[in-house]
Short mmCIF file of C-alpha atoms in Angstrom, two decimals:
data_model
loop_
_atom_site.label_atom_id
_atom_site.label_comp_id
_atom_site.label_asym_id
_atom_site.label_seq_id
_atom_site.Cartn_x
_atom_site.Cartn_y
_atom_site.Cartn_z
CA UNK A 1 51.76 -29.13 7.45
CA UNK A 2 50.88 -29.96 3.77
CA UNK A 3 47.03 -30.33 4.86
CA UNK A 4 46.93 -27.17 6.87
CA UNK A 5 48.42 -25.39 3.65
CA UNK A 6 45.97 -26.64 1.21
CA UNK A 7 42.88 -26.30 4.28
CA UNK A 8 44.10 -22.38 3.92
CA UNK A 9 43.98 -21.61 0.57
CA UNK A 10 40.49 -23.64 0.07
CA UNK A 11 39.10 -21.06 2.98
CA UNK A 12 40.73 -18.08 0.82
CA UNK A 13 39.63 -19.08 -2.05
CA UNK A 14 35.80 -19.70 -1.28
CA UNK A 15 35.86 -16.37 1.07
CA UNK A 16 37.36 -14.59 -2.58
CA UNK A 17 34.82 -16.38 -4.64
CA UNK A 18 31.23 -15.17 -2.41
CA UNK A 19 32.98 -12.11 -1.23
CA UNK A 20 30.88 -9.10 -2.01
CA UNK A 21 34.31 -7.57 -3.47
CA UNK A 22 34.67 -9.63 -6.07
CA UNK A 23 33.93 -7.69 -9.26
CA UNK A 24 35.29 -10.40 -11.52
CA UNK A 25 32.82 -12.97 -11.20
CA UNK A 26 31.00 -13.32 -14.68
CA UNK A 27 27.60 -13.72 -12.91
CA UNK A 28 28.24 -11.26 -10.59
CA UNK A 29 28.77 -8.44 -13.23
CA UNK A 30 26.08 -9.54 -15.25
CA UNK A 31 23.41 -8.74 -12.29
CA UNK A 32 24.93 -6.08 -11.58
CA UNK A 33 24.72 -4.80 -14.84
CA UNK A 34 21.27 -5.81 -15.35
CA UNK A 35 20.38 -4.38 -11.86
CA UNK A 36 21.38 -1.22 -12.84
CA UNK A 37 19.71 -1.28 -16.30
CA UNK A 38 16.46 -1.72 -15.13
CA UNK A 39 16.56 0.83 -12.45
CA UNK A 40 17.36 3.45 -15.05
CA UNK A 41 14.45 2.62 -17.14
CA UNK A 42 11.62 2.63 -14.34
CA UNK A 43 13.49 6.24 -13.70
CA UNK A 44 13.92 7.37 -17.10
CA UNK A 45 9.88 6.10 -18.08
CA UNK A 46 6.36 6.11 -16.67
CA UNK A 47 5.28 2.79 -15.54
CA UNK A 48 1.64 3.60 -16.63
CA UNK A 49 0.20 3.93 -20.09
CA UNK A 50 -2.35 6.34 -20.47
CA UNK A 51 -3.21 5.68 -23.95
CA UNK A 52 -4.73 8.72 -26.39
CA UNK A 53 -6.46 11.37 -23.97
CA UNK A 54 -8.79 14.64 -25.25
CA UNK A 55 -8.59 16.93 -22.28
CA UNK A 56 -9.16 20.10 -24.89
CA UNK A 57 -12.60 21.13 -23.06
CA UNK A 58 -10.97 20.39 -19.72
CA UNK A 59 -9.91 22.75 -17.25
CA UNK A 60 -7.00 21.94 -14.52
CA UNK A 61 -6.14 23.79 -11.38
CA UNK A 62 -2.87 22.86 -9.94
CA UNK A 63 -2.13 23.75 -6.54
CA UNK A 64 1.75 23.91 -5.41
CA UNK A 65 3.90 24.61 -2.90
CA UNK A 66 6.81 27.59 -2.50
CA UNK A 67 7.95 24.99 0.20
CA UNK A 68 11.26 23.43 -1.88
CA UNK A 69 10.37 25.32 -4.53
CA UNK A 70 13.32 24.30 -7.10
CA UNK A 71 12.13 20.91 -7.32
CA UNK A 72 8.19 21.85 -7.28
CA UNK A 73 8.56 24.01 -9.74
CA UNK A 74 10.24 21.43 -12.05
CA UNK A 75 6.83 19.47 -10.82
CA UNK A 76 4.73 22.07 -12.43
CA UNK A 77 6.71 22.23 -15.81
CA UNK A 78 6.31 18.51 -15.51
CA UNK A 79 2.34 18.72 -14.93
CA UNK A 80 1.82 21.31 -17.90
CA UNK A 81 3.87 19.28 -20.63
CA UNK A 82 2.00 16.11 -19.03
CA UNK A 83 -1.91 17.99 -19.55
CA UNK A 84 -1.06 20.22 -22.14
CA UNK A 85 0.44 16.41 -24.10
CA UNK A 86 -3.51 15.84 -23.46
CA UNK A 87 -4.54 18.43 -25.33
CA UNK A 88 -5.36 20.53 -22.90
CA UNK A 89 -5.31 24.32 -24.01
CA UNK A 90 -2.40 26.61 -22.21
CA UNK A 91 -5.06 29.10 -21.20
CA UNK A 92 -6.93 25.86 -19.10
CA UNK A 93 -4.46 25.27 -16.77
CA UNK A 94 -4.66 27.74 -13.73
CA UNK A 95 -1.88 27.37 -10.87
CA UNK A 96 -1.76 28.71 -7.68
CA UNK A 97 0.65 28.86 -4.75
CA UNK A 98 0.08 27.65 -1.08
CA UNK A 99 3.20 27.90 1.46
CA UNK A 100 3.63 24.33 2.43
CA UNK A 101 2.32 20.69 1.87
CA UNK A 102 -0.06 20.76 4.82
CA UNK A 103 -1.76 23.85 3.64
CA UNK A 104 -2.67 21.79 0.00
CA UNK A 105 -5.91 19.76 0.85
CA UNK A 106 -7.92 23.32 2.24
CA UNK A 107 -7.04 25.07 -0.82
CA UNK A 108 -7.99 22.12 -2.73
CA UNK A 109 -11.41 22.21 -1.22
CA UNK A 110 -11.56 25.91 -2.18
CA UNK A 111 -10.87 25.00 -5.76
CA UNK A 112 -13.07 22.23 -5.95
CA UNK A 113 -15.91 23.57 -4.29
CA UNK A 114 -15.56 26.70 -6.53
CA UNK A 115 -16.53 24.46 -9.12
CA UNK A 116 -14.79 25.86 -11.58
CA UNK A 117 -12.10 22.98 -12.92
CA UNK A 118 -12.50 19.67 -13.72
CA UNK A 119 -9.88 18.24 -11.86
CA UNK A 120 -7.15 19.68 -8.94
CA UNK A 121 -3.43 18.81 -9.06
CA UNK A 122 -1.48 18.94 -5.78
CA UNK A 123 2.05 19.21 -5.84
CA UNK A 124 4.66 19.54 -3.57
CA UNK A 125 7.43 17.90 -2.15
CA UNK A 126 8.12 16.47 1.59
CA UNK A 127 12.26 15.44 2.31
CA UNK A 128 12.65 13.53 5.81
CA UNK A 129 14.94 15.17 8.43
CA UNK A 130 16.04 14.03 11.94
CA UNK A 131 12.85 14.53 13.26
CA UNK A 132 8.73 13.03 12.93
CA UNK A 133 7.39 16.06 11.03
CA UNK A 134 7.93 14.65 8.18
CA UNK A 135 6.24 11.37 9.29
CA UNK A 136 2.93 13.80 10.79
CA UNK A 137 2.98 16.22 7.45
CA UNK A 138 2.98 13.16 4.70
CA UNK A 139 -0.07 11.35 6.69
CA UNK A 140 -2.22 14.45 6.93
CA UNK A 141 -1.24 15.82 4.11
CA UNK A 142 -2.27 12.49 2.00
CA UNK A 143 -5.45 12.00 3.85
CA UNK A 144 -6.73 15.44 3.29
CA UNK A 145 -6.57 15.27 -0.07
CA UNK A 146 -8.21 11.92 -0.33
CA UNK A 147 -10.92 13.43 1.85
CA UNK A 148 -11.28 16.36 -0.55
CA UNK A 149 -11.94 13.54 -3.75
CA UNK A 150 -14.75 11.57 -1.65
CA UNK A 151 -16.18 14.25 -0.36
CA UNK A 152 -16.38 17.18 -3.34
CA UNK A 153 -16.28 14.48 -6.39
CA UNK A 154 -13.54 16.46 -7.84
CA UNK A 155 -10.86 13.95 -8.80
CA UNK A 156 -7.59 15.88 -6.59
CA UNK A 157 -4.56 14.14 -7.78
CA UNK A 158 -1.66 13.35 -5.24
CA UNK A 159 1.42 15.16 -6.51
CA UNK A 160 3.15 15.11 -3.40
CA UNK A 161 6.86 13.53 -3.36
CA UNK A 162 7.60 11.89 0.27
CA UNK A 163 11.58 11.49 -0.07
CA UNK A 164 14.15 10.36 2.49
CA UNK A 165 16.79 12.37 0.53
CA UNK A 166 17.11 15.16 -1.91
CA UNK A 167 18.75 12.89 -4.08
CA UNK A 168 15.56 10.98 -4.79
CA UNK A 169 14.07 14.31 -5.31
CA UNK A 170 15.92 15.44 -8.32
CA UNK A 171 15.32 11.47 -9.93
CA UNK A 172 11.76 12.01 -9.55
CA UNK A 173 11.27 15.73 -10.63
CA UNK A 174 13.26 15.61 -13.43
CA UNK A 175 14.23 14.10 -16.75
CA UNK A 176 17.83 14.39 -16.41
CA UNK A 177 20.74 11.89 -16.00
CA UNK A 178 18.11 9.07 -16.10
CA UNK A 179 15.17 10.60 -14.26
CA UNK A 180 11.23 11.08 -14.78
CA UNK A 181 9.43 13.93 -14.05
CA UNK A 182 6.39 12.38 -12.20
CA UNK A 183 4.32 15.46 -13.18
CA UNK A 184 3.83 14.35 -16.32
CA UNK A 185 2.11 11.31 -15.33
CA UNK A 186 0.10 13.37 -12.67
CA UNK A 187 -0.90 15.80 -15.77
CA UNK A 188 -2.21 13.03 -17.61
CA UNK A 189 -3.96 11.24 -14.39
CA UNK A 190 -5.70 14.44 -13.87
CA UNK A 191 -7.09 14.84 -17.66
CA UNK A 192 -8.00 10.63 -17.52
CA UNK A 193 -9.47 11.24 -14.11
CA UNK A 194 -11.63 14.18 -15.19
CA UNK A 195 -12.93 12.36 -17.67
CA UNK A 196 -14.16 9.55 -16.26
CA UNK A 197 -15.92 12.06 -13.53
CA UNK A 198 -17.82 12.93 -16.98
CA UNK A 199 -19.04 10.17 -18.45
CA UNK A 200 -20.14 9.08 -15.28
CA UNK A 201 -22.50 12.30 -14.55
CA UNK A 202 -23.49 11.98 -18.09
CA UNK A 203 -27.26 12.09 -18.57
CA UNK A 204 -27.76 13.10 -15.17
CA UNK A 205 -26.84 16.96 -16.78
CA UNK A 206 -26.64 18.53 -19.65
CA UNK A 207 -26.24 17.32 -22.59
CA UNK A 208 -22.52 18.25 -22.82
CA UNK A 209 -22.24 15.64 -19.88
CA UNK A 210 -21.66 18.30 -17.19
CA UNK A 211 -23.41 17.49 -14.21
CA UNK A 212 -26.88 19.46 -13.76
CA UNK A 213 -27.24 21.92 -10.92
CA UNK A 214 -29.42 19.40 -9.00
CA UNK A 215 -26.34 16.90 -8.46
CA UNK A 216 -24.16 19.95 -8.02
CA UNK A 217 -26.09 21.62 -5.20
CA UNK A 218 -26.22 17.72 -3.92
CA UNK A 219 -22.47 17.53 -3.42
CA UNK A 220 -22.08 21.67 -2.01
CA UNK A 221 -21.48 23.22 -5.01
CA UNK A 222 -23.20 27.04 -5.04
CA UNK A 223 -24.36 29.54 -7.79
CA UNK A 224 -27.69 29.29 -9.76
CA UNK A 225 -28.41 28.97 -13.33
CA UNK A 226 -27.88 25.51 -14.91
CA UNK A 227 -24.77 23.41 -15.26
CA UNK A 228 -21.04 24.79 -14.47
CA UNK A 229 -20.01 28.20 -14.29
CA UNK A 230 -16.11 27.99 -15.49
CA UNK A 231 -14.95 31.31 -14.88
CA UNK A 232 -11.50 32.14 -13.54
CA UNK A 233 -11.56 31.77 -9.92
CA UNK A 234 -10.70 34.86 -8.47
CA UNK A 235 -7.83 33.70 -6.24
CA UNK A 236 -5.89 32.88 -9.35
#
């Protein structure tokens, strides 16, 4: 009798001890603690450094969606505090709406084969529902506008939040109760990626380090005269 007691309150006490439940443990509240710490801060910071970037003879088109347009927009506000950071001027950032994510990579073609910016935001947000359009939008959607950077040599940066949950949404379009606005970073990927695409067509233009119109006409670009023509597309 005496053995079966003590037998019982060794099996209570070990199933207490490595119970999930047990919020006493010192250990236990410690990871916990420092679980929850360092979630916060990858939320609440960019995980990239983009060092001191001079974007101020840059021009940036960013392309967005009206599809979940609450968080989007919040996007955009993101992407304009994340170029304009950059030194980018107000009057160089040009946006224009598309209806949904699927409908970003052909208007980023427009824009890039237009000619006139140096570098194409897309941004727009995908939440998963019950059935695989979510799953078929996000693939094309991501493809296309890798397709449009290879094949216009226009860096097009992926704005594009694929989310299981609205939830995520708001901690990734926003810098509020421990969020980050991912649109900043985007901003700034856009002015770093722009110029790189400069310095590498430098010497192969003018001497401003645009690319001539022999390397332009090369990768579909139209118009005559030489070097870039930067006036506001019309469809803004």
């Amino acid at each position: 009798m005496i053995f079966r007691t003590v037998l019982s309150a060794l099996l209570l006490s070990s199933t207490t001890a490595f119970s999930t439940h047990n919020t006493h443990h010192p250990a236990l509240l410690q990871s916990s603690s420092t679980s929850s710490v360092v979630t916060a801060l990858r939320a609440a910071e960019s995980e990239v450094n983009f060092g001191e970037l001079d974007g101020s003879d840059l021009r940036i088109g960013v392309l967005r969606t009206r599809w979940n347009d609450e968080h989007v927009s919040n996007l955009v506000e993101g992407i304009k505090a994340g170029v304009t950071e950059c030194k980018v001027p107000t009057e160089n950032i040009f946006i224009k709406e598309v209806p949904g994510a699927y409908e970003l990579p052909y208007a980023a073609k427009l824009l890039a084969m237009s000619g006139t910016v140096d570098a194409i935001i897309c941004a727009g947000v995908l939440i998963k529902g019950e059935t695989l359009h979510f799953e078929y939008i996000s693939d094309a959607v991501t493809k296309g506008i890798m397709d449009v950077n290879l094949a216009t040599m226009t860096p097009v940066v992926y704005g594009v939040l694929n989310c299981l949950d609205e939830e995520q949404v708001v901690k990734r379009s926003s810098n509020e109760n421990g969020g980050h606005n991912h649109g900043e970073d985007w901003g700034k990927t856009a002015v770093e990626m722009a110029i790189m695409r400069q310095e590498a067509l430098k010497g192969k233009g003018q001497k401003t380090g645009k690319p001539g119109q022999s390397e332009l006409a090369a990768l579909g670009f139209g118009g005559g005269g030489a070097g870039v023509n930067k006036e506001k597309p019309g469809f803004f």
